[in-house]
Short mmCIF file of C-alpha atoms and ligand atoms in Angstrom, two decimals:
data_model
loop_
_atom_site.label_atom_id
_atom_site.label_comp_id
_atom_site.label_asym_id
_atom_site.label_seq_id
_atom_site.Cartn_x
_atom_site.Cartn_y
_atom_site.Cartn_z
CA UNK A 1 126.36 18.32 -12.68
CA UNK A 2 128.92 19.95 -10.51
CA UNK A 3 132.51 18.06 -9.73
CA UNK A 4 133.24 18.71 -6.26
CA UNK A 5 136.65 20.31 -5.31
CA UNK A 6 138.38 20.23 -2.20
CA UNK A 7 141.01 22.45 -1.70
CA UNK A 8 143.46 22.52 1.17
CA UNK A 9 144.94 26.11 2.42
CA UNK A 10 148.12 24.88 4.17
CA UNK A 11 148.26 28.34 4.98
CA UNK A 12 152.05 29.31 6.28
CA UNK A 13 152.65 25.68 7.55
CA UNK A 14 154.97 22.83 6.39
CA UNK A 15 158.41 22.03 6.13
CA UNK A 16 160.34 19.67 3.14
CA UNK A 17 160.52 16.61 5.23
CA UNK A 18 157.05 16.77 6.05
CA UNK A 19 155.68 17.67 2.72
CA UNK A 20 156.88 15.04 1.21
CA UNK A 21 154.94 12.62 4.05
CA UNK A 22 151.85 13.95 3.35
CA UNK A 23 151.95 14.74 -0.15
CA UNK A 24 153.15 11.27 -0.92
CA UNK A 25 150.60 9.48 1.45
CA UNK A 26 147.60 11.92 -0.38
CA UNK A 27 148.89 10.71 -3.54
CA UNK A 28 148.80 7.56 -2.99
CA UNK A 29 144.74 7.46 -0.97
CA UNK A 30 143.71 9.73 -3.81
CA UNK A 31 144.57 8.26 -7.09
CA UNK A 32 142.02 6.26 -7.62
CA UNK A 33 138.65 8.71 -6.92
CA UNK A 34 138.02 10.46 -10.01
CA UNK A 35 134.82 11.65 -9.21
CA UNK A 36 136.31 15.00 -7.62
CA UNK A 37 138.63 17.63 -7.97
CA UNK A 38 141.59 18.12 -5.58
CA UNK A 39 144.13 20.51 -5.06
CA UNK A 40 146.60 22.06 -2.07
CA UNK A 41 147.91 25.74 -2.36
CA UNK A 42 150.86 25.75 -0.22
CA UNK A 43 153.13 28.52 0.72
CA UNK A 44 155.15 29.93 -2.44
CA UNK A 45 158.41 28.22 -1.00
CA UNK A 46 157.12 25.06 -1.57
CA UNK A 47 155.58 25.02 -4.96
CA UNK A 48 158.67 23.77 -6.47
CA UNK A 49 158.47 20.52 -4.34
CA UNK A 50 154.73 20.22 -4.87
CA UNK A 51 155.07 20.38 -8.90
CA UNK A 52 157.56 17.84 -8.76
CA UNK A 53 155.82 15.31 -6.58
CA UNK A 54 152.13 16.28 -7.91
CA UNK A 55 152.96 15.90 -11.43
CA UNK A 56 151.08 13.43 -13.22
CA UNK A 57 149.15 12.99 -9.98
CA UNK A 58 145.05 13.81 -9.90
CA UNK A 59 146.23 16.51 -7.28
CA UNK A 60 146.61 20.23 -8.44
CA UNK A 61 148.56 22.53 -6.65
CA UNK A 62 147.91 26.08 -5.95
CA UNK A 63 149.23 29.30 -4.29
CA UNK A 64 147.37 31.83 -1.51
CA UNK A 65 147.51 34.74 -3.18
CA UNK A 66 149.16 36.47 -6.31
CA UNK A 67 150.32 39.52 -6.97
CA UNK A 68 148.32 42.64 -8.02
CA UNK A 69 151.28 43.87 -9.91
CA UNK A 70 152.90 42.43 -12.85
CA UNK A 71 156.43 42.40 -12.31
CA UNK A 72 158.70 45.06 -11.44
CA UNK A 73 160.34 46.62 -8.06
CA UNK A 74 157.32 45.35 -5.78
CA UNK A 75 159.81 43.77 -3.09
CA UNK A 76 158.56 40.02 -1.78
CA UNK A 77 155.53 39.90 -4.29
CA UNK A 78 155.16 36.93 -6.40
CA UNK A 79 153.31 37.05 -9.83
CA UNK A 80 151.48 35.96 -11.91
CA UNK A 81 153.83 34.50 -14.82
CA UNK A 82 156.16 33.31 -11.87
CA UNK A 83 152.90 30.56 -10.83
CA UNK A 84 152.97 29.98 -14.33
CA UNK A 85 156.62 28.99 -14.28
CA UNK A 86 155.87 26.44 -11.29
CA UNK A 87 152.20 25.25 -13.82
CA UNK A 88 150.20 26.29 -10.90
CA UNK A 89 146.26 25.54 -11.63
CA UNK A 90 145.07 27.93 -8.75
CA UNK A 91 145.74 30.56 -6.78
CA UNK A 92 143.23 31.84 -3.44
CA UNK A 93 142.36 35.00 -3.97
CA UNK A 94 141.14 37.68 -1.36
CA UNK A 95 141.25 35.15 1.87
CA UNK A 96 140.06 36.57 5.17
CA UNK A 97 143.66 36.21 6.55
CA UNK A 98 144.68 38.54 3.66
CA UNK A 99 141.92 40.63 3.81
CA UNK A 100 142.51 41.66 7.48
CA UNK A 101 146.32 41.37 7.58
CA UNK A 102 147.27 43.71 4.52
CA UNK A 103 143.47 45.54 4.35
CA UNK A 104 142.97 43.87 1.02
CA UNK A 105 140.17 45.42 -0.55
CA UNK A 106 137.64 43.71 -3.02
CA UNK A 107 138.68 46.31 -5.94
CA UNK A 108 142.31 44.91 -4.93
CA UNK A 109 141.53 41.08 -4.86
CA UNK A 110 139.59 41.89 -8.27
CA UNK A 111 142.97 43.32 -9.91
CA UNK A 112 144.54 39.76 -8.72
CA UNK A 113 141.75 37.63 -9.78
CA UNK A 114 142.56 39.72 -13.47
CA UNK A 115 146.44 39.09 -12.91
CA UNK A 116 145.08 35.10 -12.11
CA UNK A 117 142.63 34.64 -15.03
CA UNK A 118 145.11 36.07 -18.03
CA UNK A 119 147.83 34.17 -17.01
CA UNK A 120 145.55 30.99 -17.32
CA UNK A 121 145.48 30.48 -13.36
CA UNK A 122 141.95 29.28 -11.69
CA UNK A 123 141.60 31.94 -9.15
CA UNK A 124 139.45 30.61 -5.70
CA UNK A 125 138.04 34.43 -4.65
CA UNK A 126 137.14 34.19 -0.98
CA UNK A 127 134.27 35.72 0.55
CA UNK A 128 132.58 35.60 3.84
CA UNK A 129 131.26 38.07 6.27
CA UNK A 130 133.01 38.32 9.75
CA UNK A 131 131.62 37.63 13.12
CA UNK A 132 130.74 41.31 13.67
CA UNK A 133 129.08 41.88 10.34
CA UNK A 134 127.03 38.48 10.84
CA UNK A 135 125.64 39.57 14.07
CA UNK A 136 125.02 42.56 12.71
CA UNK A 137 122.47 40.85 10.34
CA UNK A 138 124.30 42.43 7.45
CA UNK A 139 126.35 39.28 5.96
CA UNK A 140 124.27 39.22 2.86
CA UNK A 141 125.15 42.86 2.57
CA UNK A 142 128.76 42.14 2.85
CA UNK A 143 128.91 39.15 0.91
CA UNK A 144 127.17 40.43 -1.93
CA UNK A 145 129.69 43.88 -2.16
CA UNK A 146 132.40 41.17 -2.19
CA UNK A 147 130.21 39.04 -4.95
CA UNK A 148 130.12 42.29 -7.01
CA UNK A 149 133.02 43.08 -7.44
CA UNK A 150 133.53 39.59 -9.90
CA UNK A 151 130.56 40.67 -11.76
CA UNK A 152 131.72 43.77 -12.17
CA UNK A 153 134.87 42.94 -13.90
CA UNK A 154 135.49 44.43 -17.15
CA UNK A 155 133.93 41.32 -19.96
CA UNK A 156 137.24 40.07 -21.18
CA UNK A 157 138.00 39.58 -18.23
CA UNK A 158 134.80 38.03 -16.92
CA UNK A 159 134.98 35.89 -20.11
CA UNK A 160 138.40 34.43 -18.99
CA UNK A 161 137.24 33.98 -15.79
CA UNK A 162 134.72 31.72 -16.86
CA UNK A 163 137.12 29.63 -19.21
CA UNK A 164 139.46 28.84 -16.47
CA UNK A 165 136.15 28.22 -14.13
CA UNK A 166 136.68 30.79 -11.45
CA UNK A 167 135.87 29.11 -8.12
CA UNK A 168 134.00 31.26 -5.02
CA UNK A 169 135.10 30.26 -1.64
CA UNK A 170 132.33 31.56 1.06
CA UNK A 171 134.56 31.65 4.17
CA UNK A 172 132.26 32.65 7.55
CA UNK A 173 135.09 35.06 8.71
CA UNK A 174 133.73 33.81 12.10
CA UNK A 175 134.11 30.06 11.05
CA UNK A 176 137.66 29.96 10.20
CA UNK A 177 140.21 27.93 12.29
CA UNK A 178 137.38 28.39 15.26
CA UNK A 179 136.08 24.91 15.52
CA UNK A 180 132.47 26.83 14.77
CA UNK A 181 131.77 25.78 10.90
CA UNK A 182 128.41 27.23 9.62
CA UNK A 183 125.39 25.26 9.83
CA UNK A 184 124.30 23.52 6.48
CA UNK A 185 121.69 25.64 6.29
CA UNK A 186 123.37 29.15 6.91
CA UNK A 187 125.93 27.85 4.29
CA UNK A 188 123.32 26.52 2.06
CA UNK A 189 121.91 30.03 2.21
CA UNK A 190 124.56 31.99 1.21
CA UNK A 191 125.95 30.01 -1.10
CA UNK A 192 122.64 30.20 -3.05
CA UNK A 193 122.63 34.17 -2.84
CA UNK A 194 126.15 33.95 -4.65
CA UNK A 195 124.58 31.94 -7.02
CA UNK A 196 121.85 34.29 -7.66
CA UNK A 197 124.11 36.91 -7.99
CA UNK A 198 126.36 35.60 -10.67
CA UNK A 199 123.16 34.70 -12.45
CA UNK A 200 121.93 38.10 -12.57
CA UNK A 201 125.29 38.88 -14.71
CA UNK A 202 125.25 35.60 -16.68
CA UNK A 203 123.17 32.36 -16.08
CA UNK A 204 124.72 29.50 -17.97
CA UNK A 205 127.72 30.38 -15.79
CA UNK A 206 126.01 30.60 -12.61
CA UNK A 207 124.69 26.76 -12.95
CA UNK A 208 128.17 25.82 -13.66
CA UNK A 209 130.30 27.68 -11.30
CA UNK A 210 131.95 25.95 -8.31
CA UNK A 211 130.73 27.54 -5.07
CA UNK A 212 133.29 25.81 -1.96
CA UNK A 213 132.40 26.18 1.53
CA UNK A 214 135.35 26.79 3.85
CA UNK A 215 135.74 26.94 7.75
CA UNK A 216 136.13 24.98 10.17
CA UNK A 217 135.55 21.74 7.72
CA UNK A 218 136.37 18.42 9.19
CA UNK A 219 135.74 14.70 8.31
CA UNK A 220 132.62 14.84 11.04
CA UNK A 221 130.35 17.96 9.41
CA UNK A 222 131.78 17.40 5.76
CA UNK A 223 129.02 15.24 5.02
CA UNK A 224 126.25 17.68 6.18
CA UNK A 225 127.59 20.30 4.60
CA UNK A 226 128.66 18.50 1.04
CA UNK A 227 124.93 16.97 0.46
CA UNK A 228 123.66 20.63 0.52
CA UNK A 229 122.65 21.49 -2.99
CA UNK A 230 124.72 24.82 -3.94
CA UNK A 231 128.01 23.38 -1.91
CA UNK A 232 130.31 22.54 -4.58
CA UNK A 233 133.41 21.47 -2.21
CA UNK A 234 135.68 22.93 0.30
CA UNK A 235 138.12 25.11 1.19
CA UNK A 236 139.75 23.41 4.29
CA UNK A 237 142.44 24.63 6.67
CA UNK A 238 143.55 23.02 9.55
CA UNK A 239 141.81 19.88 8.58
CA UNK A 240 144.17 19.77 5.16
CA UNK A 241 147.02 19.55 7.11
CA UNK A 242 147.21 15.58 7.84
CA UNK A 243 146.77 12.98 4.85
CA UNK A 244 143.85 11.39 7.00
CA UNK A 245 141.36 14.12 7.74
CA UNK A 246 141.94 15.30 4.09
CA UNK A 247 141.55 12.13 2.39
CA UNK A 248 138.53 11.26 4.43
CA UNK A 249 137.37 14.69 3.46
CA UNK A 250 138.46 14.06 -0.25
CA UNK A 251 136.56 11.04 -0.32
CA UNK A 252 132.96 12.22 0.72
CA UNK A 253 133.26 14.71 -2.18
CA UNK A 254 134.29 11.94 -4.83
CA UNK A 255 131.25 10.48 -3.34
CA UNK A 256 128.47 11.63 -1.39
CA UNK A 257 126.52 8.79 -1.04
CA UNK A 258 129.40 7.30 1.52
CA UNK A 259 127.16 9.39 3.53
CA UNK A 260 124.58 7.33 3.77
CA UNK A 261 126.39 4.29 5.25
P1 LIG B 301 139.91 26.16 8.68
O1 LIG B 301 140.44 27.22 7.61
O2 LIG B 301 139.43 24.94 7.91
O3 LIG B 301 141.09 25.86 9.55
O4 LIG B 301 138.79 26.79 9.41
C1 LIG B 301 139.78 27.40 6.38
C2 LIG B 301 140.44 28.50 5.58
O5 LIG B 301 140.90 29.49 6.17
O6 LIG B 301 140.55 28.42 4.35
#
């Protein structure tokens, strides 16, 4: 069996004061599910903050990206060993924000993911086809290109991936922050194509990996989308940025069956 994860992108939002609001009420609606896995990746400026009022707490904190480099004159990048310092347990990896702002490639976001796995870090890689490419009918296409380039990473590599259980986010490009989340089924789909893939390169791994849906996740579709079988969680944005809609989301995957109420 599969834990569930939910994940929240703050993406570039928050300030100090209000951090500590909603860190402080998650910790305290949280702490008792332990049927989950939770985690926020906030921007870099606030990780200090975050390890000092998540530690000890059943809520990980996390970056949204990580440098490709590994130190060095790379002016505003942040690296690997420098999450480390902060005990960051994951870092989001080739988002679709990233991907279209700074062209990241998937050979580039696979160079992170490597920076992310040998420094011990739980990378979340982000896929997801965008709203062109899906009426396009070629999402599998894309998704799989962006799937490959995991399973083609070098084995050590691949191997520490799987010891610090690499998470894949499938992010509908065309879903994010658009109030338009992907039908169970469309997610269900895909997510079970990702699946396939990674067992094509190693199948214990593939039963075991964490597959998150992301976009456009709120407390009214979590529940369709969480019962589907290959949905392991959730990347959520805008819906991660209130203790309420999070918890509410946080406790449907602790516990699916609230569904049924
Ligand atoms: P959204 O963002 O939940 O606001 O759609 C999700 C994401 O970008 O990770």
């Amino acid at each position: 069996m599969r834990r569930n994860l939910v994940v929240g992108n703050w993406k570039m939002n928050g300030s100090i004061a209000n951090n500590a609001v909603v860190i402080n009420q998650l910790k305290s609606r949280l702490h008792h599910l332990d049927a989950a896995d939770f985690a926020v990746c906030l921007p870099y400026v606030y990780l200090f903050q975050a390890q000092h009022l998540l530690t000890g707490s059943n809520i990980a904190w996390g970056t949204q990206n990580i440098s490709q480099f590994e130190s060095g004159a790379y002016t505003s990048s942040i690296s690997a060993a420098m999450l480390q310092d902060f005990k960051c347990k994951y870092a989001i990896i080739g988002h679709s924000e990233r991907r279209t702002i700074s062209h990241e490639s998937n050979a580039k976001a696979a160079i992170r993911v490597t920076r992310a796995v040998n420094a011990g870090i739980t990378p979340i890689y982000c896929v997801g086809e965008t709203l062109r490419e899906h009426e396009s009918g070629i999402a599998k296409m894309i998704v799989e290109k962006q799937v490959l380039a995991i399973c083609n990473l070098d084995r050590t590599t691949f191997e520490r991936a799987k010891k610090v259980d690499l998470v894949i986010a499938y992010e509908p490009v065309w879903a994010i922050g658009t109030g338009r989340a992907a039908t169970p089924q469309e997610a269900q789909e895909m997510h079970h194509l990702i699946r396939a893939l990674i067992a094509l390169k190693d199948e214990a791994f593939a039963s075991k990996i964490r597959i998150i849906y992301g976009g456009s996740l709120t407390p009214q579709n979590v529940c369709s989308l969480l019962t589907m079988p290959d949905i392991d969680g959730s990347l959520v944005g805008r819906s991660a940025l209130t203790a309420d809609d999070f918890s509410k989301i946080c406790e449907i995957a602790n516990d699916t069956s609230l569904c049924l109420i």
